[in-house]
Coordinates of C-alpha atoms and ligand atoms in Angstrom, one line a residue:
M175 CA 67.9 30.3 -50.8
D176 CA 67.9 33.3 -48.4
N177 CA 64.9 32.9 -46.1
S178 CA 65.3 36.0 -44.0
K179 CA 62.2 37.8 -42.7
I180 CA 60.2 39.9 -45.1
W181 CA 58.7 42.8 -43.0
L182 CA 55.4 44.6 -43.7
S183 CA 57.2 47.9 -43.6
S184 CA 60.7 48.5 -42.1
P185 CA 62.9 51.6 -41.7
H186 CA 64.7 52.5 -45.0
M187 CA 67.6 55.0 -44.6
G188 CA 68.7 57.2 -47.5
G189 CA 72.3 57.7 -46.5
N190 CA 72.5 61.3 -45.3
E191 CA 70.7 60.8 -42.0
Q192 CA 74.0 60.0 -40.2
R193 CA 75.6 63.2 -41.5
Y194 CA 72.8 65.3 -39.9
V195 CA 73.0 63.4 -36.7
Q196 CA 76.8 63.7 -36.7
E197 CA 76.5 67.5 -37.2
A198 CA 74.2 67.5 -34.1
F199 CA 76.9 65.8 -32.1
D200 CA 79.7 67.9 -33.5
T201 CA 77.9 71.1 -32.5
N202 CA 76.6 69.6 -29.2
W203 CA 72.9 70.2 -30.2
V204 CA 71.9 67.0 -28.4
A205 CA 68.6 68.6 -27.1
P206 CA 64.9 68.9 -27.9
L207 CA 65.8 72.0 -30.0
G208 CA 68.4 73.0 -32.5
P209 CA 69.1 73.5 -36.2
N210 CA 67.9 70.1 -37.3
V211 CA 64.5 70.7 -35.7
S212 CA 64.0 74.0 -37.5
G213 CA 65.5 72.5 -40.7
F214 CA 63.2 69.5 -40.6
E215 CA 60.2 71.7 -40.0
S216 CA 61.1 74.0 -42.9
D217 CA 61.7 70.9 -45.2
L218 CA 58.2 69.7 -44.3
E219 CA 56.6 73.1 -44.8
K220 CA 58.2 73.3 -48.3
Y221 CA 57.1 69.8 -49.1
L222 CA 53.5 70.3 -48.0
D223 CA 53.0 73.9 -49.3
N224 CA 54.5 77.2 -48.3
D225 CA 51.5 78.2 -46.2
S226 CA 51.9 75.3 -43.7
Q227 CA 53.3 75.9 -40.3
V228 CA 54.8 72.7 -39.0
A229 CA 55.7 71.9 -35.3
A230 CA 58.0 68.8 -35.0
L231 CA 56.9 66.7 -32.0
S232 CA 57.9 63.5 -30.2
S233 CA 55.1 61.4 -31.9
G234 CA 52.0 61.5 -34.0
T235 CA 50.0 60.7 -31.0
A236 CA 51.4 63.7 -29.1
A237 CA 50.6 65.8 -32.2
L238 CA 47.0 64.7 -32.1
H239 CA 46.8 65.3 -28.3
L240 CA 48.0 68.9 -28.8
A241 CA 45.6 69.4 -31.8
L242 CA 42.7 68.7 -29.5
V243 CA 44.2 71.0 -26.8
L244 CA 44.6 73.7 -29.4
L245 CA 41.0 73.4 -30.5
G246 CA 39.9 73.7 -26.9
V247 CA 38.4 70.2 -26.6
K248 CA 37.7 69.6 -22.9
K249 CA 36.3 67.2 -20.4
D250 CA 32.8 65.8 -21.4
D251 CA 33.0 67.2 -25.0
E252 CA 32.5 64.8 -27.9
V253 CA 34.9 64.3 -30.8
I254 CA 34.0 62.3 -34.0
C255 CA 36.6 59.9 -35.2
Q256 CA 36.8 57.4 -38.1
S257 CA 36.3 53.9 -36.5
M258 CA 38.5 52.0 -38.9
T259 CA 42.0 53.2 -37.8
F260 CA 44.9 52.7 -35.5
S261 CA 44.0 53.3 -31.8
A262 CA 46.3 56.3 -31.7
S263 CA 43.7 58.3 -33.7
A264 CA 41.2 57.9 -30.9
N265 CA 43.2 57.7 -27.7
P266 CA 44.0 61.4 -27.4
I267 CA 40.3 62.1 -27.3
V268 CA 40.3 60.3 -24.0
Y269 CA 43.5 62.0 -22.8
V270 CA 41.6 65.3 -22.8
G271 CA 38.6 63.8 -21.0
A272 CA 36.3 63.9 -24.0
T273 CA 34.2 61.0 -25.5
P274 CA 34.9 59.5 -28.9
V275 CA 32.0 59.1 -31.3
F276 CA 32.9 56.6 -34.0
V277 CA 31.9 56.7 -37.7
D278 CA 32.0 53.9 -40.2
S279 CA 33.9 53.8 -43.5
E280 CA 32.7 53.8 -47.1
P281 CA 33.8 51.0 -49.4
E282 CA 35.8 53.0 -52.0
T283 CA 38.6 54.6 -49.9
W284 CA 37.9 52.6 -46.7
N285 CA 37.9 56.0 -44.9
M286 CA 35.2 58.0 -43.2
C287 CA 31.7 57.7 -44.8
P288 CA 30.3 61.2 -45.4
N289 CA 26.7 60.0 -45.0
A290 CA 27.4 58.3 -41.7
L291 CA 29.3 61.4 -40.6
E292 CA 26.3 63.7 -41.2
H293 CA 24.0 61.2 -39.5
A294 CA 26.3 61.2 -36.5
I295 CA 26.4 65.0 -36.3
I296 CA 22.7 65.4 -36.6
D297 CA 22.0 62.8 -33.9
R298 CA 24.6 64.1 -31.5
I299 CA 23.2 67.6 -31.8
A300 CA 19.7 66.2 -31.2
K301 CA 21.0 64.5 -28.1
G302 CA 22.3 67.8 -26.8
K303 CA 26.0 68.1 -27.8
K304 CA 27.5 69.4 -30.9
P305 CA 30.8 67.5 -31.6
K306 CA 33.9 69.7 -31.1
A307 CA 36.1 68.2 -33.8
I308 CA 36.2 65.5 -36.5
I309 CA 39.2 63.3 -36.9
V310 CA 39.5 62.0 -40.5
V311 CA 42.2 59.4 -41.4
H312 CA 43.8 58.6 -44.7
L313 CA 44.2 54.9 -44.2
Y314 CA 47.2 53.2 -45.7
G315 CA 47.9 56.4 -47.5
M316 CA 44.6 56.6 -49.4
P317 CA 43.1 60.1 -49.2
A318 CA 39.6 60.2 -47.7
K319 CA 36.7 61.7 -49.7
F320 CA 37.7 65.1 -48.4
D321 CA 35.4 67.5 -50.3
D322 CA 32.3 65.6 -49.1
I323 CA 33.5 65.5 -45.6
Q324 CA 34.6 69.1 -45.7
S325 CA 31.3 70.4 -46.9
I326 CA 29.5 68.6 -44.0
A327 CA 32.0 69.9 -41.5
S328 CA 31.6 73.4 -42.8
K329 CA 27.8 73.2 -42.8
Y330 CA 27.9 72.4 -39.0
E331 CA 31.0 74.5 -38.4
I332 CA 33.1 71.8 -36.9
P333 CA 36.9 71.8 -37.3
I334 CA 38.6 68.9 -39.0
V335 CA 41.8 67.3 -37.7
E336 CA 43.4 65.3 -40.5
D337 CA 45.2 62.2 -39.3
S338 CA 47.8 62.1 -42.0
A339 CA 50.1 59.8 -40.1
E340 CA 50.1 57.2 -43.0
A341 CA 49.7 59.7 -45.8
L342 CA 52.7 62.0 -46.1
G343 CA 53.1 62.4 -49.9
S344 CA 49.5 61.5 -50.8
S345 CA 47.3 64.1 -52.3
Y346 CA 43.6 64.8 -53.0
K347 CA 42.7 67.0 -56.1
G348 CA 46.3 68.0 -56.3
R349 CA 46.5 69.2 -52.6
R350 CA 48.8 67.3 -50.2
C351 CA 47.3 65.3 -47.4
G352 CA 48.3 67.2 -44.3
T353 CA 47.1 70.5 -45.7
L354 CA 43.4 69.7 -46.2
G355 CA 42.1 70.0 -42.7
D356 CA 42.0 72.8 -40.1
L357 CA 44.9 71.0 -38.4
A358 CA 46.8 67.8 -39.4
I359 CA 49.2 65.4 -37.9
L360 CA 52.1 63.4 -39.3
S361 CA 53.9 60.4 -37.9
F362 CA 57.5 59.4 -38.3
N363 CA 57.4 56.2 -36.4
G364 CA 59.7 53.3 -37.5
N365 CA 57.2 51.7 -39.9
K366 CA 55.9 54.8 -41.6
I367 CA 56.8 56.1 -45.0
I368 CA 59.7 58.1 -43.5
T369 CA 61.0 57.7 -40.0
T370 CA 62.9 59.7 -37.4
S371 CA 63.0 56.5 -35.3
G372 CA 60.0 57.9 -33.5
G373 CA 58.4 61.3 -34.0
G374 CA 55.5 63.3 -35.3
A375 CA 54.4 66.7 -36.3
L376 CA 51.4 69.0 -36.1
V377 CA 50.7 71.0 -39.2
C378 CA 49.0 74.3 -38.5
K379 CA 47.6 77.1 -40.7
T380 CA 49.0 80.1 -38.8
K381 CA 52.3 81.1 -37.2
E382 CA 50.3 81.9 -34.0
Q383 CA 49.0 78.3 -33.8
K384 CA 52.5 76.9 -34.4
D385 CA 54.0 79.1 -31.7
K386 CA 51.3 78.0 -29.3
V387 CA 52.1 74.3 -30.1
V388 CA 55.8 74.8 -29.5
F389 CA 55.0 76.6 -26.2
L390 CA 52.7 73.8 -25.1
S391 CA 55.1 71.1 -26.2
T392 CA 58.0 72.6 -24.2
Q393 CA 56.3 72.7 -20.8
A394 CA 54.3 76.0 -21.3
R395 CA 56.9 78.2 -19.7
D396 CA 55.9 81.9 -19.4
H397 CA 58.4 84.7 -20.2
A398 CA 60.2 85.1 -16.9
P399 CA 63.8 84.4 -15.7
H400 CA 62.4 81.8 -13.3
Y401 CA 60.1 78.9 -14.2
Q402 CA 56.6 80.3 -14.2
H403 CA 53.6 78.7 -15.7
S404 CA 50.1 79.9 -16.3
E405 CA 49.0 76.9 -18.3
I406 CA 49.5 73.1 -18.2
G407 CA 52.4 72.1 -20.5
Y408 CA 53.6 69.0 -22.1
N409 CA 57.1 67.5 -22.9
Y410 CA 56.3 66.7 -26.5
R411 CA 59.0 68.5 -28.6
M412 CA 61.1 66.5 -31.1
S413 CA 64.8 66.1 -30.3
N414 CA 67.5 67.5 -32.6
I415 CA 68.9 64.0 -33.0
C416 CA 65.6 62.6 -34.3
A417 CA 65.1 65.7 -36.5
G418 CA 68.5 65.0 -38.1
I419 CA 67.3 61.6 -39.2
G420 CA 64.1 63.3 -40.5
R421 CA 66.2 65.7 -42.7
G422 CA 68.0 62.9 -44.3
Q423 CA 64.7 61.0 -44.9
M424 CA 63.1 64.1 -46.5
E425 CA 65.8 63.8 -49.3
V426 CA 64.5 60.3 -50.2
L427 CA 60.8 60.7 -49.5
D428 CA 59.7 61.0 -53.1
N429 CA 61.9 58.0 -54.0
H430 CA 60.3 56.0 -51.2
I431 CA 56.8 56.9 -52.5
A432 CA 57.7 55.8 -56.0
K433 CA 59.0 52.5 -54.6
R434 CA 55.8 51.9 -52.5
R435 CA 53.7 52.7 -55.5
A436 CA 55.8 50.2 -57.5
M437 CA 55.1 47.6 -54.8
N438 CA 51.4 48.3 -55.2
K439 CA 51.7 47.8 -59.0
F440 CA 53.4 44.5 -58.4
Y441 CA 50.5 43.3 -56.3
Q442 CA 47.9 44.7 -58.8
E443 CA 49.5 42.5 -61.5
L444 CA 49.9 39.6 -59.1
F445 CA 46.2 39.6 -58.1
D446 CA 44.8 40.6 -61.5
E447 CA 43.7 37.0 -62.3
Y448 CA 41.9 36.4 -59.0
E449 CA 38.4 37.8 -59.2
Q450 CA 37.7 37.5 -55.5
I451 CA 40.7 39.6 -54.4
H452 CA 40.3 43.3 -54.4
L453 CA 43.1 45.8 -53.8
L454 CA 42.4 49.1 -52.0
K455 CA 42.9 51.4 -55.0
E456 CA 42.5 55.1 -56.0
P457 CA 38.8 55.6 -57.1
N458 CA 39.8 58.2 -59.7
D459 CA 42.4 60.8 -60.7
N460 CA 41.4 63.0 -57.7
F461 CA 43.1 60.5 -55.4
F462 CA 46.9 60.0 -55.3
S463 CA 48.0 57.5 -52.6
N464 CA 51.6 57.1 -51.4
H465 CA 50.5 53.4 -51.0
W466 CA 52.2 53.2 -47.6
L467 CA 50.8 49.7 -47.3
T468 CA 49.1 47.7 -50.0
A469 CA 45.9 46.2 -48.6
I470 CA 43.6 43.6 -50.1
Y471 CA 40.1 42.4 -49.4
I472 CA 39.3 38.8 -50.1
E473 CA 35.7 37.8 -50.9
S474 CA 35.3 34.4 -49.3
K475 CA 33.4 32.6 -46.7
N476 CA 36.4 30.5 -45.6
N477 CA 38.4 33.1 -43.7
D478 CA 40.9 33.1 -46.6
S479 CA 42.6 36.3 -45.5
E480 CA 43.7 34.7 -42.2
K481 CA 44.7 31.5 -44.0
L482 CA 46.8 33.5 -46.4
R483 CA 48.4 35.4 -43.4
L484 CA 49.3 32.1 -41.7
H485 CA 50.6 30.7 -45.0
L486 CA 52.9 33.7 -45.5
E487 CA 54.0 33.6 -41.9
K488 CA 55.3 30.0 -42.4
A489 CA 57.4 31.3 -45.2
N490 CA 58.8 34.0 -42.9
I491 CA 56.8 36.8 -44.6
E492 CA 55.0 39.3 -42.5
S493 CA 51.4 40.4 -43.3
R494 CA 48.8 41.9 -41.0
P495 CA 45.0 42.0 -40.7
L496 CA 43.5 45.5 -41.3
W497 CA 43.0 47.9 -38.4
K498 CA 40.3 46.5 -36.2
P499 CA 37.6 49.2 -36.0
M500 CA 37.5 51.2 -32.8
H501 CA 33.8 50.5 -32.2
L502 CA 34.7 46.8 -31.9
Q503 CA 37.5 47.3 -29.5
P504 CA 36.9 46.3 -25.9
V505 CA 38.2 49.6 -24.6
F506 CA 35.7 51.6 -26.7
S507 CA 32.7 49.3 -26.4
H508 CA 30.6 51.9 -24.7
S509 CA 31.3 54.7 -27.2
P510 CA 28.6 55.8 -29.6
Y511 CA 28.9 54.5 -33.2
Y512 CA 27.2 55.5 -36.5
G513 CA 27.2 53.5 -39.7
G514 CA 26.8 50.0 -40.9
S515 CA 29.1 47.1 -41.3
V516 CA 31.6 48.3 -43.9
S517 CA 34.6 48.6 -41.7
E518 CA 33.7 45.4 -39.9
K519 CA 33.5 43.4 -43.1
L520 CA 36.8 44.9 -44.3
F521 CA 38.4 43.9 -41.0
N522 CA 37.1 40.4 -41.3
S523 CA 38.4 39.7 -44.8
G524 CA 41.3 42.1 -45.3
L525 CA 45.0 41.9 -45.2
C526 CA 48.0 44.3 -45.4
L527 CA 51.0 43.0 -47.4
P528 CA 54.7 43.7 -47.3
S529 CA 55.0 47.1 -48.9
G530 CA 58.4 48.5 -47.8
S531 CA 60.4 50.8 -50.1
N532 CA 63.4 48.6 -49.4
L533 CA 62.1 45.2 -50.7
N534 CA 64.3 43.8 -53.5
E535 CA 63.5 41.6 -56.5
E536 CA 64.4 38.4 -54.8
E537 CA 62.0 39.2 -51.9
K538 CA 59.2 40.1 -54.4
Q539 CA 59.7 36.8 -56.1
R540 CA 59.4 35.0 -52.7
I541 CA 56.1 36.8 -52.0
K542 CA 54.8 36.0 -55.5
E543 CA 55.7 32.4 -55.2
Q544 CA 54.0 32.0 -51.8
V545 CA 50.9 33.9 -52.9
T546 CA 50.6 31.8 -56.1
R547 CA 51.2 28.6 -54.1
F548 CA 48.4 29.6 -51.7
Ligands
LIG677 C1 51.1 55.7 -36.6 C2 49.8 56.3 -36.5 C3 49.5 57.2 -35.5 C4 50.4 57.5 -34.4 O1 51.6 58.0 -34.7 P1 52.8 57.7 -33.6 O2 53.9 58.6 -34.2 O3 53.1 56.3 -33.7 O4 52.4 58.2 -32.3 C5 48.2 57.8 -35.5 N1 47.3 57.5 -36.5 C6 47.5 56.6 -37.4 C7 46.5 56.3 -38.4 C8 48.8 56.0 -37.5 O5 49.0 55.0 -38.4

């Protein structure tokens, strides 16, 4: 029997990616601009909604960095960030010299807890600084409780940056993730729902914002025949080659989402009979997840999630612990934190399972057999 590695989430090409890349070579648009870049941006704008203004960049992390620059976040400012996330959600706060303030999750979506958020805002204001922005994440594709978060953000007039790196194709109350916040970022890293081999985007609300992002991401060059600069720039634009891959991937995005959701259904059925295993699932019809990764939480005192991970590893099947909350990371140990132990408990007993849109029946059977055996 074939025992090749089953990955958590691996790149899955649709077929037309090479055609767009070939076109770039044929026309010599091998540069950080060109028809694929604008084509990919307009594909994304159409997909999200027609009012979105998308700037394609070199990574999701770069997009988040520029989002903070665009919002005017500066040295010694504070920015609120969901604690349970990938470090790339928080690192750009430090790039601009600001301090991250971490907030716990709630148990339904595993995303930012609205109560802890309000508590954090009130306390930071009392301590003398109103946070400059709130970074909300849609973990594993599951939309956060956005209305509750939005109404708190509006009450205190703090802009929201949506970290939608894992949630392209997810929606909340019929609105796409990536269009909910004041700004939003997407990622096209190799393991995401679609990939450009490496890339990201900043989703803006106005053309002026997008133009500013493109300006900043291409070294902030003033209008002059020589190189003149009045602002600090960045080299963050997406290349025309990567964007070609992205255009091909957009053609298969909805198909990939259907397959990821089918993987999630496969796990729902597989775990149905085990009372102590809980899947991260949509709380109600307001939430539509792309189910980028299927994640489970195992109620046990015996470290069963780690035992299951090691068991699967022996069978050459990759699984991974949940994101370790940022307030528990050595690098952020001095940052303020608000909330309880929801994210910590999830981290201690959770696991992400192979969820790729390219897993076949045979691979599903291998996963099923190993899980059942365990
Ligand atoms: C992947 C990811 C990012 C960063 O995106 P890159 O394109 O890898 O820089 C940011 N936030 C979250 C939640 C992610 O999963």
